[in-house]
């Protein structure tokens, strides 16, 4: 259902979730897209809710700036995609983790256990030797 929310609906839904008594220990990780969710959910516990903010990076930053006043357990991850070169602007929020997707991906591939988890999901023929795949990459 969350895939069909507008940006305003998304903000309202997160605010309601934050105020719910069962959310006392929950952390919200806001990301730009569904592919981010797919990757990050492998590394988070059930107490972390990974949410795709409708509307792209501009709305991600706006959502963090709105929601951080509701709860200090809001964190965003922004993939810079070389925007520091082409956009020439800075993002100023302490609740936003800025990364370049290439760095993030390479960091994950460096770890053998993470590489094995990723390859076992997508490449069933080579699950016993994830190092073979890593060497080819």
mmCIF file of C-alpha atoms in Angstrom:
data_model
loop_
_atom_site.group_PDB
_atom_site.id
_atom_site.type_symbol
_atom_site.label_atom_id
_atom_site.label_comp_id
_atom_site.label_asym_id
_atom_site.label_seq_id
_atom_site.Cartn_x
_atom_site.Cartn_y
_atom_site.Cartn_z
ATOM 1 C CA UNK A 1 0.000 0.000 0.000
ATOM 2 C CA UNK A 2 2.858 2.408 0.773
ATOM 3 C CA UNK A 3 3.915 2.200 -2.876
ATOM 4 C CA UNK A 4 0.824 4.204 -3.799
ATOM 5 C CA UNK A 5 1.182 7.013 -1.248
ATOM 6 C CA UNK A 6 1.730 10.601 -2.310
ATOM 7 C CA UNK A 7 4.449 12.572 -0.566
ATOM 8 C CA UNK A 8 1.954 14.255 1.790
ATOM 9 C CA UNK A 9 0.322 10.900 2.587
ATOM 10 C CA UNK A 10 3.786 9.486 3.272
ATOM 11 C CA UNK A 11 4.632 12.245 5.769
ATOM 12 C CA UNK A 12 1.283 11.787 7.544
ATOM 13 C CA UNK A 13 1.750 7.997 7.705
ATOM 14 C CA UNK A 14 5.255 8.277 9.173
ATOM 15 C CA UNK A 15 4.061 10.835 11.737
ATOM 16 C CA UNK A 16 1.300 8.430 12.779
ATOM 17 C CA UNK A 17 3.785 5.557 12.982
ATOM 18 C CA UNK A 18 6.135 7.650 15.139
ATOM 19 C CA UNK A 19 3.370 8.394 17.636
ATOM 20 C CA UNK A 20 2.199 4.778 17.902
ATOM 21 C CA UNK A 21 3.051 3.156 21.264
ATOM 22 C CA UNK A 22 4.662 0.146 19.546
ATOM 23 C CA UNK A 23 7.184 2.450 17.863
ATOM 24 C CA UNK A 24 9.080 3.478 20.984
ATOM 25 C CA UNK A 25 12.248 1.688 19.881
ATOM 26 C CA UNK A 26 11.770 1.879 16.140
ATOM 27 C CA UNK A 27 14.190 3.639 13.782
ATOM 28 C CA UNK A 28 13.126 5.015 10.413
ATOM 29 C CA UNK A 29 15.609 4.926 7.573
ATOM 30 C CA UNK A 30 14.414 7.067 4.657
ATOM 31 C CA UNK A 31 15.824 6.349 1.213
ATOM 32 C CA UNK A 32 15.406 7.535 -2.380
ATOM 33 C CA UNK A 33 14.209 4.377 -4.086
ATOM 34 C CA UNK A 34 12.996 0.796 -3.923
ATOM 35 C CA UNK A 35 16.415 -0.549 -4.920
ATOM 36 C CA UNK A 36 17.854 1.063 -1.774
ATOM 37 C CA UNK A 37 15.290 -0.794 0.318
ATOM 38 C CA UNK A 38 16.142 -4.093 -1.328
ATOM 39 C CA UNK A 39 19.831 -3.722 -0.513
ATOM 40 C CA UNK A 40 19.586 -2.154 2.944
ATOM 41 C CA UNK A 41 16.971 -4.511 4.390
ATOM 42 C CA UNK A 42 19.594 -7.252 4.368
ATOM 43 C CA UNK A 43 21.613 -5.313 6.943
ATOM 44 C CA UNK A 44 18.896 -4.041 9.286
ATOM 45 C CA UNK A 45 17.019 -5.638 12.128
ATOM 46 C CA UNK A 46 13.251 -5.660 12.466
ATOM 47 C CA UNK A 47 13.431 -2.503 14.611
ATOM 48 C CA UNK A 48 14.476 -0.518 11.515
ATOM 49 C CA UNK A 49 11.785 0.541 9.081
ATOM 50 C CA UNK A 50 13.254 1.380 5.666
ATOM 51 C CA UNK A 51 10.965 3.696 3.739
ATOM 52 C CA UNK A 52 11.127 5.010 0.182
ATOM 53 C CA UNK A 53 10.208 8.705 0.126
ATOM 54 C CA UNK A 54 7.979 9.471 -2.880
ATOM 55 C CA UNK A 55 9.360 12.283 -5.013
ATOM 56 C CA UNK A 56 13.084 11.688 -5.207
ATOM 57 C CA UNK A 57 16.002 13.306 -3.447
ATOM 58 C CA UNK A 58 14.418 16.739 -2.995
ATOM 59 C CA UNK A 59 11.511 15.218 -1.119
ATOM 60 C CA UNK A 60 13.863 12.956 0.850
ATOM 61 C CA UNK A 61 15.689 15.975 2.243
ATOM 62 C CA UNK A 62 12.412 17.799 2.875
ATOM 63 C CA UNK A 63 10.945 14.761 4.661
ATOM 64 C CA UNK A 64 13.974 14.445 6.923
ATOM 65 C CA UNK A 65 13.814 18.134 7.798
ATOM 66 C CA UNK A 66 10.123 17.777 8.703
ATOM 67 C CA UNK A 67 10.254 14.442 10.505
ATOM 68 C CA UNK A 68 13.402 15.029 12.561
ATOM 69 C CA UNK A 69 11.343 17.460 14.673
ATOM 70 C CA UNK A 70 8.872 14.652 15.403
ATOM 71 C CA UNK A 71 11.471 12.087 16.433
ATOM 72 C CA UNK A 72 15.238 11.854 16.661
ATOM 73 C CA UNK A 73 15.196 8.287 15.318
ATOM 74 C CA UNK A 74 14.834 9.429 11.706
ATOM 75 C CA UNK A 75 17.796 9.003 9.381
ATOM 76 C CA UNK A 76 18.069 9.441 5.632
ATOM 77 C CA UNK A 77 20.535 7.976 3.198
ATOM 78 C CA UNK A 78 21.257 10.115 0.146
ATOM 79 C CA UNK A 79 23.230 8.730 -2.770
ATOM 80 C CA UNK A 80 25.214 11.693 -4.066
ATOM 81 C CA UNK A 81 25.639 10.320 -7.619
ATOM 82 C CA UNK A 82 28.342 12.887 -8.300
ATOM 83 C CA UNK A 83 25.838 15.693 -7.567
ATOM 84 C CA UNK A 84 28.620 17.578 -5.809
ATOM 85 C CA UNK A 85 30.120 18.083 -9.268
ATOM 86 C CA UNK A 86 27.079 18.850 -11.404
ATOM 87 C CA UNK A 87 24.611 20.417 -8.934
ATOM 88 C CA UNK A 88 27.057 22.527 -6.935
ATOM 89 C CA UNK A 89 25.011 22.622 -3.745
ATOM 90 C CA UNK A 90 25.380 21.374 -0.225
ATOM 91 C CA UNK A 91 22.939 19.492 1.959
ATOM 92 C CA UNK A 92 22.862 20.676 5.521
ATOM 93 C CA UNK A 93 21.079 18.293 7.833
ATOM 94 C CA UNK A 94 22.570 16.182 10.603
ATOM 95 C CA UNK A 95 19.997 13.444 10.009
ATOM 96 C CA UNK A 96 21.181 12.702 6.473
ATOM 97 C CA UNK A 97 23.927 10.211 5.698
ATOM 98 C CA UNK A 98 25.473 11.149 2.360
ATOM 99 C CA UNK A 99 27.183 8.514 0.269
ATOM 100 C CA UNK A 100 28.135 7.726 -3.255
ATOM 101 C CA UNK A 101 26.463 4.518 -4.362
ATOM 102 C CA UNK A 102 29.714 3.242 -5.840
ATOM 103 C CA UNK A 103 31.416 3.541 -2.443
ATOM 104 C CA UNK A 104 28.491 1.835 -0.730
ATOM 105 C CA UNK A 105 28.413 -1.014 -3.237
ATOM 106 C CA UNK A 106 32.166 -1.556 -3.151
ATOM 107 C CA UNK A 107 32.146 -1.561 0.640
ATOM 108 C CA UNK A 108 29.531 -4.322 0.629
ATOM 109 C CA UNK A 109 31.381 -6.376 -1.978
ATOM 110 C CA UNK A 110 34.568 -6.214 0.080
ATOM 111 C CA UNK A 111 33.026 -8.275 2.882
ATOM 112 C CA UNK A 112 32.877 -12.017 2.134
ATOM 113 C CA UNK A 113 29.702 -12.721 4.132
ATOM 114 C CA UNK A 114 27.808 -9.833 2.528
ATOM 115 C CA UNK A 115 28.998 -10.888 -0.918
ATOM 116 C CA UNK A 116 27.825 -14.438 -0.253
ATOM 117 C CA UNK A 117 24.392 -13.209 0.887
ATOM 118 C CA UNK A 118 23.977 -11.047 -2.221
ATOM 119 C CA UNK A 119 25.147 -13.679 -4.687
ATOM 120 C CA UNK A 120 23.116 -16.477 -3.110
ATOM 121 C CA UNK A 121 19.934 -14.520 -3.749
ATOM 122 C CA UNK A 122 20.614 -13.760 -7.392
ATOM 123 C CA UNK A 123 23.003 -16.440 -8.652
ATOM 124 C CA UNK A 124 22.030 -19.904 -7.469
ATOM 125 C CA UNK A 125 24.548 -21.793 -9.606
ATOM 126 C CA UNK A 126 27.565 -20.221 -7.891
ATOM 127 C CA UNK A 127 26.420 -19.843 -4.299
ATOM 128 C CA UNK A 128 29.182 -22.059 -2.955
ATOM 129 C CA UNK A 129 31.945 -19.824 -4.275
ATOM 130 C CA UNK A 130 31.079 -16.152 -3.964
ATOM 131 C CA UNK A 131 34.789 -15.297 -4.126
ATOM 132 C CA UNK A 132 34.813 -16.501 -7.731
ATOM 133 C CA UNK A 133 32.136 -13.934 -8.561
ATOM 134 C CA UNK A 134 33.908 -11.225 -6.582
ATOM 135 C CA UNK A 135 37.120 -11.836 -8.534
ATOM 136 C CA UNK A 136 35.254 -11.453 -11.823
ATOM 137 C CA UNK A 137 33.737 -8.139 -10.704
#
